[in-house]
XYZ file of C-alpha atoms in Angstrom:
730
model
C 125.947 96.631 137.579
C 125.159 93.241 136.084
C 122.016 91.117 135.863
C 123.029 87.651 134.795
C 125.426 88.196 131.886
C 124.031 91.646 130.968
C 125.171 95.028 132.198
C 122.359 97.328 133.326
C 122.265 101.104 133.733
C 119.438 103.100 135.338
C 119.195 106.827 134.546
C 116.551 109.261 135.763
C 115.867 111.946 133.138
C 113.255 113.495 135.436
C 111.493 112.441 138.613
C 108.894 110.662 136.499
C 111.098 109.440 133.608
C 113.592 106.621 133.969
C 115.817 105.047 131.326
C 116.616 101.327 131.547
C 119.596 100.156 129.482
C 120.978 96.611 129.063
C 124.047 95.601 127.045
C 126.970 93.165 126.948
C 129.851 95.569 126.305
C 129.826 99.358 126.694
C 131.932 99.754 123.544
C 128.925 98.885 121.347
C 126.721 101.599 122.861
C 126.572 104.835 120.903
C 124.361 107.417 122.611
C 123.408 109.422 119.517
C 119.756 108.482 119.325
C 117.698 109.355 116.256
C 114.610 109.674 118.453
C 115.632 110.970 121.877
C 116.960 114.529 122.030
C 120.675 114.983 122.718
C 122.083 116.477 125.925
C 119.073 115.791 128.124
C 119.836 116.615 131.737
C 119.906 113.685 134.127
C 119.206 113.660 137.850
C 122.346 111.728 138.781
C 120.590 109.315 141.123
C 122.805 106.538 142.490
C 121.645 103.041 143.328
C 121.973 101.255 146.633
C 121.143 97.947 148.293
C 117.967 97.828 150.367
C 118.552 94.146 151.080
C 121.149 91.541 150.084
C 119.116 90.598 147.009
C 117.669 93.971 145.880
C 119.341 97.037 144.366
C 117.205 100.194 144.331
C 117.218 103.567 142.619
C 114.664 106.188 143.647
C 113.459 109.678 142.686
C 110.616 111.623 144.292
C 108.110 109.916 141.994
C 109.501 106.484 141.128
C 111.669 103.718 142.513
C 113.443 101.027 140.500
C 114.062 97.748 142.300
C 116.173 94.988 140.759
C 116.183 91.493 142.215
C 119.686 90.134 141.819
C 118.463 86.557 142.310
C 116.221 86.338 139.226
C 116.809 89.644 137.390
C 113.219 90.851 137.823
C 112.948 94.647 137.555
C 110.042 96.431 139.243
C 109.252 100.136 138.983
C 106.944 101.525 141.678
C 105.303 104.881 142.298
C 105.901 106.865 145.487
C 102.937 105.155 147.145
C 104.393 101.708 146.593
C 102.101 100.751 143.707
C 103.665 98.718 140.914
C 103.959 100.704 137.675
C 106.023 98.335 135.501
C 107.223 94.796 136.156
C 109.808 93.463 133.706
C 109.994 89.712 134.293
C 112.900 88.913 131.996
C 114.877 90.096 129.011
C 117.439 88.681 126.598
C 119.805 89.768 123.865
C 120.091 86.713 121.607
C 122.935 86.767 119.103
C 121.793 86.430 115.490
C 124.679 85.038 113.453
C 123.147 85.945 110.093
C 122.772 89.601 111.070
C 125.818 89.798 113.347
C 123.706 91.570 115.916
C 121.181 90.641 118.586
C 117.449 89.965 118.683
C 115.776 91.790 121.551
C 113.316 89.820 123.689
C 111.458 91.077 126.782
C 108.519 89.974 128.907
C 106.487 92.284 131.167
C 103.747 91.350 133.612
C 100.663 93.568 133.541
C 98.090 94.338 136.214
C 94.550 92.982 136.269
C 92.277 95.075 134.032
C 95.119 97.105 132.541
C 94.680 98.330 128.960
C 97.406 99.262 126.484
C 97.191 101.790 123.641
C 99.439 103.588 121.155
C 102.072 101.839 118.975
C 101.192 104.036 116.009
C 98.398 103.323 113.529
C 97.119 99.797 112.925
C 93.816 99.438 111.122
C 94.565 95.852 110.151
C 93.890 94.232 106.823
C 96.007 93.777 103.727
C 97.984 96.990 103.606
C 95.185 98.869 101.870
C 93.288 99.491 105.069
C 90.950 96.636 104.240
C 89.622 95.477 107.570
C 86.366 94.657 109.240
C 88.042 94.096 112.623
C 88.912 97.020 114.865
C 90.030 97.522 118.413
C 91.350 100.398 120.484
C 93.196 98.527 123.235
C 95.637 95.757 122.353
C 94.506 93.095 124.838
C 94.689 89.703 123.149
C 96.389 91.085 120.035
C 99.810 90.964 118.399
C 101.033 94.027 116.516
C 103.927 94.119 114.053
C 105.846 97.387 114.252
C 106.607 98.023 110.610
C 105.913 100.811 108.135
C 103.379 99.979 105.413
C 101.034 101.908 103.208
C 98.298 101.852 105.875
C 100.257 100.859 108.987
C 102.548 103.061 111.064
C 104.833 101.420 113.626
C 105.838 103.538 116.633
C 107.573 101.812 119.580
C 105.687 103.769 122.243
C 102.932 102.212 124.318
C 100.540 103.864 126.801
C 98.858 102.160 129.749
C 95.506 102.944 131.324
C 97.474 102.910 134.605
C 99.151 106.173 133.646
C 102.547 105.205 132.280
C 104.197 104.854 128.898
C 107.179 102.900 127.588
C 109.282 104.235 124.703
C 111.767 101.819 123.132
C 114.739 103.436 121.415
C 114.899 100.844 118.653
C 114.337 101.344 114.904
C 114.115 97.758 113.641
C 111.118 95.586 112.862
C 109.286 94.835 116.097
C 106.475 92.745 117.499
C 104.307 93.549 120.511
C 102.138 90.696 121.771
C 99.662 90.956 124.646
C 98.012 87.792 125.916
C 96.433 87.586 129.330
C 98.588 89.659 131.638
C 101.834 89.044 129.716
C 103.344 91.617 127.381
C 105.964 90.170 125.024
C 108.267 92.589 123.201
C 110.592 91.580 120.354
C 112.832 93.558 118.003
C 114.766 92.068 115.115
C 117.994 93.958 115.742
C 119.692 95.786 118.572
C 123.080 95.918 120.266
C 121.254 96.917 123.454
C 117.862 96.943 125.137
C 117.079 100.608 125.661
C 113.743 101.904 126.910
C 112.227 104.785 128.868
C 109.401 104.474 131.392
C 107.344 107.658 131.760
C 104.902 107.961 134.654
C 102.284 110.613 135.316
C 99.204 111.602 137.260
C 97.440 111.708 133.895
C 98.034 110.335 130.415
C 98.670 113.936 129.357
C 101.621 113.903 131.789
C 102.919 110.783 130.040
C 102.665 112.455 126.617
C 104.425 115.485 128.076
C 107.259 113.198 129.217
C 107.445 111.619 125.754
C 107.785 115.094 124.193
C 110.411 116.067 126.761
C 112.416 113.120 125.470
C 111.675 113.474 121.758
C 110.737 117.121 121.093
C 107.792 119.510 121.002
C 105.283 119.718 118.154
C 105.614 123.173 116.520
C 102.556 125.122 115.470
C 101.543 124.448 111.899
C 100.581 127.441 109.767
C 97.090 128.576 110.714
C 95.788 127.714 107.248
C 96.727 124.044 107.792
C 93.819 123.738 110.246
C 91.325 124.750 107.525
C 90.004 122.648 104.643
C 92.342 120.734 102.265
C 91.037 119.703 98.822
C 92.917 117.025 96.896
C 92.509 114.270 94.345
C 94.604 111.949 92.212
C 95.229 114.145 90.290
C 94.775 117.685 88.968
C 96.356 117.190 85.567
C 97.167 120.765 84.611
C 97.776 124.240 85.899
C 94.451 125.379 84.465
C 92.494 122.612 86.191
C 94.156 123.254 89.553
C 93.516 126.998 89.462
C 89.961 126.545 88.171
C 89.040 124.378 91.169
C 90.146 127.125 93.577
C 88.144 129.649 91.521
C 85.083 127.415 91.776
C 85.385 127.321 95.577
C 85.574 131.102 95.689
C 82.683 131.616 93.251
C 80.501 129.218 95.266
C 81.615 130.917 98.509
C 82.877 127.636 99.979
C 85.767 128.084 102.439
C 89.066 126.543 101.317
C 92.657 126.867 102.511
C 94.753 124.250 100.697
C 94.692 122.777 97.214
C 96.983 119.791 96.626
C 98.943 118.898 93.503
C 99.504 115.141 93.329
C 102.086 113.237 91.292
C 103.086 113.228 87.596
C 103.309 116.986 87.177
C 106.922 116.211 86.155
C 105.765 114.596 82.877
C 108.590 114.209 80.347
C 111.296 114.909 82.913
C 110.781 111.552 84.639
C 109.622 110.253 87.982
C 109.917 112.828 90.788
C 112.276 115.048 88.791
C 111.510 118.199 90.836
C 110.443 119.898 87.617
C 107.139 120.819 85.975
C 106.386 119.636 82.457
C 105.709 122.892 80.585
C 102.980 121.316 78.448
C 100.560 121.145 81.389
C 102.299 123.530 83.797
C 103.717 126.345 81.652
C 104.013 128.955 84.448
C 104.460 127.263 87.853
C 105.401 130.464 89.704
C 102.452 132.279 88.157
C 100.192 129.368 89.117
C 101.267 129.658 92.748
C 100.792 133.431 92.712
C 97.297 133.082 91.249
C 96.315 130.586 93.959
C 97.724 132.902 96.637
C 95.769 135.861 95.267
C 92.597 133.848 95.853
C 93.563 133.321 99.502
C 94.538 129.638 99.155
C 97.780 127.686 99.594
C 99.412 124.987 97.472
C 100.805 121.649 98.693
C 102.830 119.497 96.305
C 103.530 115.755 96.184
C 107.189 114.745 96.591
C 108.553 111.191 96.665
C 111.721 109.713 98.189
C 112.363 107.724 94.987
C 113.478 108.944 91.563
C 113.376 107.759 87.995
C 116.806 106.518 86.937
C 116.606 108.782 83.898
C 116.249 111.939 86.005
C 118.985 114.449 86.767
C 118.124 114.076 90.435
C 118.822 110.339 90.489
C 122.109 110.748 88.631
C 123.209 113.511 90.982
C 122.159 111.561 94.084
C 123.819 108.369 92.866
C 127.106 110.103 92.008
C 127.267 111.465 95.570
C 126.491 108.162 97.290
C 122.993 109.227 98.273
C 120.957 106.423 96.713
C 120.339 103.347 98.868
C 121.994 100.462 96.966
C 119.566 98.327 94.996
C 116.779 100.930 95.180
C 115.904 104.308 93.694
C 115.333 105.853 97.138
C 117.592 108.502 98.641
C 119.393 107.817 101.915
C 118.145 110.222 104.617
C 120.405 108.682 107.260
C 123.378 110.625 105.871
C 123.431 114.338 106.673
C 124.907 115.291 103.316
C 122.104 113.378 101.554
C 119.417 115.107 103.602
C 120.928 118.438 102.590
C 121.031 117.396 98.942
C 117.387 116.268 99.069
C 116.385 119.611 100.591
C 118.270 121.483 97.858
C 115.860 119.928 95.361
C 112.758 120.455 97.521
C 113.855 124.094 97.860
C 113.044 124.581 94.167
C 109.386 124.410 95.183
C 109.894 126.647 98.208
C 111.559 129.248 95.963
C 108.455 129.634 93.788
C 106.207 130.025 96.830
C 104.772 126.525 97.314
C 103.489 126.297 100.870
C 103.492 122.639 101.960
C 105.223 119.388 101.057
C 103.406 116.104 100.704
C 106.082 113.460 101.296
C 104.237 110.539 99.793
C 105.193 106.871 100.210
C 107.633 107.717 103.004
C 108.045 104.109 104.216
C 109.746 104.372 101.645
C 107.756 102.640 98.917
C 110.430 100.995 96.812
C 111.313 97.683 95.221
C 109.132 94.967 93.730
C 105.615 95.112 95.091
C 106.451 98.534 96.507
C 107.464 96.946 99.820
C 110.430 98.675 101.410
C 111.465 95.996 103.940
C 113.335 93.603 101.646
C 115.240 96.098 99.450
C 116.560 98.076 102.421
C 116.997 95.268 104.943
C 120.549 94.152 104.184
C 122.191 97.293 102.780
C 124.683 99.609 104.456
C 122.994 102.942 105.233
C 126.162 104.659 106.358
C 125.235 104.592 110.046
C 124.542 100.869 110.125
C 122.686 98.100 108.366
C 119.184 98.558 107.031
C 117.645 96.072 109.447
C 118.792 98.253 112.360
C 117.222 101.478 111.074
C 114.472 100.734 108.568
C 111.466 101.934 110.615
C 113.053 105.383 111.123
C 113.093 106.304 107.411
C 110.108 108.726 107.592
C 111.604 110.423 110.658
C 114.794 111.180 108.767
C 113.065 112.236 105.545
C 110.890 114.755 107.396
C 114.003 115.932 109.253
C 115.612 116.780 105.905
C 112.734 119.036 104.866
C 111.919 120.592 108.258
C 115.497 121.489 109.124
C 116.199 122.576 105.555
C 113.416 125.169 105.525
C 114.064 126.342 109.085
C 117.691 127.091 108.178
C 116.656 129.618 105.546
C 113.218 130.891 106.508
C 110.910 132.039 109.293
C 107.943 130.685 107.346
C 106.316 127.757 109.171
C 106.887 124.289 107.781
C 103.943 122.047 106.862
C 104.601 118.427 105.879
C 102.093 115.693 105.028
C 103.544 112.187 105.172
C 102.219 108.641 104.900
C 104.510 107.105 107.507
C 105.818 108.217 110.871
C 108.139 107.269 113.674
C 108.748 108.336 117.268
C 109.929 111.947 117.476
C 108.451 112.944 114.128
C 106.166 115.516 115.771
C 109.152 117.875 116.066
C 109.303 118.133 112.254
C 105.847 119.730 111.742
C 104.633 116.483 110.218
C 101.014 115.520 109.616
C 100.474 111.815 108.973
C 97.610 110.348 107.031
C 96.353 106.789 107.123
C 97.317 105.759 103.593
C 95.478 104.491 100.527
C 92.423 103.120 102.295
C 89.194 101.832 100.790
C 86.066 103.970 100.722
C 83.660 101.586 102.434
C 81.846 101.358 105.761
C 84.143 98.759 107.330
C 87.206 100.856 106.567
C 85.602 104.004 107.952
C 84.834 102.135 111.169
C 88.369 100.754 111.548
C 89.975 104.138 110.896
C 88.644 105.623 114.145
C 90.603 103.459 116.629
C 93.584 103.580 114.246
C 93.611 107.378 114.470
C 93.055 107.401 118.225
C 95.986 105.049 118.808
C 98.172 107.167 116.539
C 97.270 110.300 118.495
C 97.966 108.729 121.883
C 101.350 107.642 120.493
C 102.528 111.228 121.028
C 102.273 112.611 117.474
C 99.335 115.042 117.409
C 98.553 115.681 113.728
C 96.688 112.983 111.804
C 94.186 112.794 108.980
C 92.688 110.407 106.421
C 91.728 110.388 102.767
C 88.185 111.479 103.578
C 85.829 109.154 101.752
C 88.646 106.650 101.156
C 91.398 106.749 98.553
C 89.749 104.001 96.488
C 86.347 105.617 96.444
C 82.961 105.268 94.840
C 81.026 107.491 92.460
C 79.865 110.676 94.242
C 76.781 110.796 92.010
C 75.458 107.619 93.652
C 73.560 107.937 96.916
C 75.170 104.801 98.348
C 78.661 106.273 98.137
C 77.517 109.825 98.883
C 76.244 108.625 102.257
C 79.613 107.011 103.106
C 81.397 110.202 102.095
C 79.132 112.449 104.151
C 79.539 110.325 107.273
C 83.322 110.219 106.759
C 83.403 113.977 106.201
C 81.408 114.638 109.382
C 83.996 112.646 111.333
C 86.933 114.322 109.548
C 85.605 117.718 110.617
C 86.618 116.642 114.128
C 90.066 115.316 113.216
C 93.190 117.448 113.729
C 93.401 118.041 109.955
C 90.425 118.055 107.544
C 91.415 116.785 104.120
C 89.710 115.135 101.140
C 91.647 112.934 98.720
C 91.029 109.941 96.473
C 91.338 108.322 93.089
C 88.870 107.296 90.342
C 86.402 110.117 91.011
C 86.852 113.800 91.919
C 85.289 114.659 95.291
C 84.867 118.413 95.406
C 81.624 119.303 97.225
C 79.690 120.145 94.057
C 80.188 116.608 92.671
C 77.591 115.207 95.100
C 73.782 115.233 94.885
C 72.263 118.415 96.342
C 71.031 116.776 99.548
C 74.530 115.509 100.364
C 76.312 118.591 99.063
C 74.361 120.725 101.530
C 75.590 118.574 104.428
C 79.202 118.741 103.228
C 79.018 122.534 103.047
C 77.451 122.651 106.516
C 80.429 120.796 107.981
C 83.045 122.801 106.074
C 81.516 125.933 107.567
C 81.342 124.292 110.986
C 85.071 123.515 110.743
C 85.786 127.203 110.147
C 83.456 128.202 112.957
C 85.518 125.959 115.259
C 88.899 127.391 114.207
C 89.462 129.606 117.300
C 88.955 126.488 119.432
C 91.122 124.286 117.180
C 93.951 126.826 116.903
C 93.957 127.273 120.666
C 94.265 123.472 120.982
C 97.226 123.653 118.603
C 98.875 126.188 120.924
C 98.220 123.869 123.877
C 99.824 121.078 121.855
C 102.980 123.132 121.324
C 103.183 124.859 124.708
C 101.903 122.112 127.010
C 102.294 118.844 125.046
C 98.536 118.491 124.559
C 96.771 115.895 122.395
C 93.878 117.143 120.237
C 92.224 113.847 119.238
C 91.778 111.976 122.510
C 90.686 108.425 123.397
C 88.210 108.761 126.280
C 90.665 107.044 128.651
C 92.741 110.231 128.559
C 90.038 112.348 130.192
C 88.002 109.771 132.111
C 90.478 107.248 133.534
C 88.345 106.877 136.652
C 85.451 105.587 134.533
C 86.444 102.081 133.413
C 83.440 101.961 131.084
C 85.422 104.077 128.606
C 88.548 101.882 128.440
C 87.406 99.879 125.433
C 85.227 102.482 123.684
C 86.701 102.766 120.206
C 83.973 104.751 118.436
C 83.818 107.778 120.734
C 86.528 110.260 121.613
C 87.169 113.808 122.814
C 88.099 116.538 120.366
C 89.975 118.836 122.703
C 88.771 119.147 126.314
C 85.119 119.833 125.556
C 83.599 118.126 122.496
C 82.806 114.407 122.517
C 82.425 112.924 119.036
C 80.615 109.718 118.090
C 80.851 109.245 114.295
C 78.128 107.436 112.379
C 79.659 104.388 110.694
C 76.645 102.480 109.372
C 74.210 103.331 106.568
C 70.569 104.287 106.973
C 70.539 104.394 110.785
C 68.188 106.776 112.587
C 69.690 106.565 116.076
C 72.963 105.612 117.737
C 73.895 104.424 121.213
C 76.332 106.757 122.976
C 77.939 106.426 126.406
C 78.109 109.645 128.446
C 81.065 109.403 130.872
C 80.330 109.764 134.579
C 80.839 112.746 136.915
C 79.770 115.100 134.151
C 76.750 116.768 132.657
C 76.660 116.655 128.863
C 74.965 119.059 126.455
C 73.658 117.906 123.100
C 75.681 119.983 120.621
C 72.740 120.431 118.271
C 69.851 121.094 120.674
C 71.467 122.406 123.858
C 69.658 119.785 125.960
C 71.504 118.891 129.182
C 71.945 115.207 130.108
C 73.451 113.472 133.115
C 76.594 111.353 132.620
C 77.394 107.822 133.730
C 74.886 106.200 131.383
C 74.210 105.111 127.839
C 71.659 106.987 125.778
C 70.141 106.518 122.317
C 70.708 109.601 120.183
C 68.579 110.389 117.153
C 70.638 111.090 114.016
C 69.789 112.468 110.599
C 71.882 112.734 107.459
C 72.953 116.180 108.647
C 73.869 115.263 112.231
C 76.126 112.920 114.167
C 76.101 112.556 117.957
C 78.140 115.416 119.435
C 78.144 116.350 123.118
C 79.804 119.173 125.054
C 80.763 118.690 128.694
C 79.531 121.049 131.400
C 81.906 123.863 132.301
C 82.948 124.240 128.656
C 83.969 127.667 127.420
C 83.791 127.084 123.673
C 85.196 129.860 121.418
C 83.845 130.028 117.879
C 84.392 132.303 114.922
C 81.517 134.759 114.849
C 81.513 135.538 111.120
C 81.814 133.830 107.739
C 85.278 133.578 106.162
C 86.667 132.124 102.946
C 89.914 130.938 104.549
C 91.555 130.597 107.955
C 93.853 133.603 107.485
C 91.049 136.170 107.455
C 90.796 138.373 110.538
C 89.130 136.756 113.565
C 87.804 140.076 114.884
C 84.402 138.631 115.858
C 84.236 135.757 118.346
C 81.273 133.839 119.736
C 81.675 132.354 123.230
C 79.327 129.517 124.111
C 79.207 128.739 127.838
C 77.913 125.370 129.071
C 76.895 125.783 132.755
C 76.991 123.055 135.385
C 80.524 123.406 136.715
C 83.369 125.928 136.676
C 85.258 126.306 133.418
C 88.430 127.864 132.054
C 89.853 128.234 128.568
C 92.526 130.322 126.888
C 91.931 131.626 123.362
C 95.173 131.842 121.424
C 96.082 133.692 118.227
C 99.155 134.956 116.382
C 100.190 135.922 112.845
C 99.558 132.324 111.716
C 102.544 132.262 109.351
C 105.902 132.770 111.105
C 107.733 131.444 114.156
C 107.291 134.774 115.934
C 105.193 132.890 118.493
C 108.455 131.370 119.753
C 109.497 134.940 120.597
C 106.303 135.920 122.438
C 104.474 137.586 119.549
C 100.966 136.263 120.149
C 98.046 136.968 122.418
C 96.171 134.783 124.866
C 92.719 135.672 126.184
C 92.035 133.890 129.512
C 88.343 133.176 130.088
C 86.883 131.877 133.326
C 83.345 130.736 134.111
C 82.319 130.745 137.783
C 79.307 128.463 137.943
C 78.438 129.341 141.531
C 78.406 133.095 140.874
C 77.126 132.639 137.309
C 79.834 135.043 136.186
C 82.027 135.028 133.093
C 85.361 136.852 133.306
C 87.317 137.698 130.161
C 90.745 138.406 131.587
C 93.477 140.821 130.577
C 95.342 139.469 127.573
C 98.864 138.014 127.700
C 101.457 138.244 124.935
C 102.894 141.044 122.798
C 100.337 141.259 119.972
C 97.730 144.001 120.041
C 94.148 143.091 119.218
C 90.498 144.175 119.356
C 87.506 141.836 119.372
C 83.764 141.939 119.402
C 82.749 139.022 121.612
C 79.249 137.571 121.576
C 78.277 135.416 124.567
C 75.612 132.713 124.785
C 74.753 130.601 127.833
C 73.681 127.277 126.405
C 70.451 125.597 127.472
C 67.774 123.532 125.783
C 66.729 125.299 122.592
C 70.075 127.073 122.259
C 72.016 124.508 120.241
C 74.934 125.302 117.967
C 72.732 126.864 115.297
C 71.176 129.334 117.764
C 72.671 132.626 116.601
C 71.239 135.346 118.879
C 73.775 136.029 121.667
C 72.741 136.861 125.233
C 75.420 139.565 125.600
C 77.925 141.367 123.379
C 81.097 143.091 124.592
C 83.954 145.030 123.008
C 87.349 143.822 124.168
C 90.879 145.128 123.534
C 92.705 142.994 126.077
C 93.889 145.876 128.238
C 91.441 145.272 131.084
C 89.393 142.298 132.229
C 85.627 142.223 131.714
C 83.144 140.418 133.972
C 79.672 139.577 132.695
C 76.875 138.289 134.934
C 74.364 135.791 133.583
C 70.820 137.063 133.997
């Protein structure tokens, strides 16, 4: 079928997912996407004419109508409502590049908001920004990988649809009035997927159907990560872990940053024996203390290194750079063979730093890679997908040889990267109030872009002196927010930021929130299971849960952490109260006091140095760890269930061995818990899954005076999962 001088193909991947494809000649189309999974089943829906000027394709959920007179394409839901209206499109030949520029225009509905597109805090590439926004109305966004920007060609609408473009080149998304303008520098085709759903979670589920599920990270990855630039020796690294244990501060991951290679040259995949005389022994010592080690790895190599010479001799260095070429399978395998050196001595996680990649003068990747041949095409066609392919090398490399879960930290990301067990962080940001404020909508947009695991350099990479109260306050407020991010991690340069570096007043607050993070682990790990098994999103803009309340559409300083906890970080110094909006059709409990408040209104919340506004919605069944631990891998044999009455509630507590992929084979357990608000009854159901378990479960019905620090349960039960238990509230 043709529209003007372009061929068009319409394919339904599912009732709610439709692919729209435009091209000049079929011979240029190669359907081996880097992003979309191969061999997806299609519904085989044929088009037909509903009138002389309209050709239609329809599934149970969506219809696609193309006007042959003007080329307008309209996608409607099964009630006749317009979902997407594409006004026009063009493939303009670019003689310099010998390919086409992609240009599209969509018409939006009145009041519609758009989110996603990756992570865009604004500023100069160092996260330096005092402007921040959650929705993109009135903005233009460049889809490019930078130190503090992540470009993902996936957009989400408040109307309940998403559009994923299968294009890897530099892009621009501009939204002015009700017109959405989409441009990509290079493409032989226009290729995009429209995903529709009853909820935004349905849209994310459709995105993951297309691009892959997010595997469970190791359980320890959801604990506390301590890092700095840099621990300079084996002795220093090990001594920091010892200090955590001696001070009884929970810790799961210690991170070894760059330059451990010393005399061997940049990123040589070796340890300089002067500072790291026994790397395997170092790892074993850290493991004996119940911690894990992550190590910094770069995609670039010193020209003097054996790695560079080996890579170059095998055609695996991108011409004109020192970066390896992950777009070639043999080069990905070669890269993994070097990373495997660290796996072989027991290192637990890989920090793929500067994965844009950072290369060339000024450390900007765009120019050096733009015009080179990558083996599958020119750089300008593929440059934004570099981090996707680098993480693919490591994830698939380890999965080929091991049942140990992969954990990757990476500075850049692209669509589909969630399937590689990748955590992204927001780059080398500044440690000031404006940056803290802008990081929140940046992280929320990243999360709604379909990739669930995100974190920041808590306190900023370029940070202040922890001995000063001015910086200590910034750090504490940042840390409080990070406690409610998918991954909790501290990193930075200039000054070390272990908890004991701060004045006592601030140190006490930091320790309070580290312990709170561990108390929340049964909830967080269950959210991780939901993310894998049901395409859930942990860090959630309020529009995901309260689409019927238009007051939340532009709120960029509040969000849901899982289904129950609403977080409102403090982002200004010295304040004593903060205005918080409580979404409608809910009752909300103050996390700290247990006081119950009605939703649909704004309230002023008192804050202290030790508290930020946190609210739990009615009907919540919140599982907490009921004992102190030093790391996430200790036995969770004591649980504390906090029930927030006011409506019915349901939650499933998930657990497994935390280390292997046995969960893919059913070796886990799930405890279903139901709260019947009318009967005032709590039912702990019979467990599902193959793992045996035994728990002591403490139960508290929350009310005023029974905030999070209230420790005396109303009821205790012993539970082995074999039979359900019903407890009546008295």
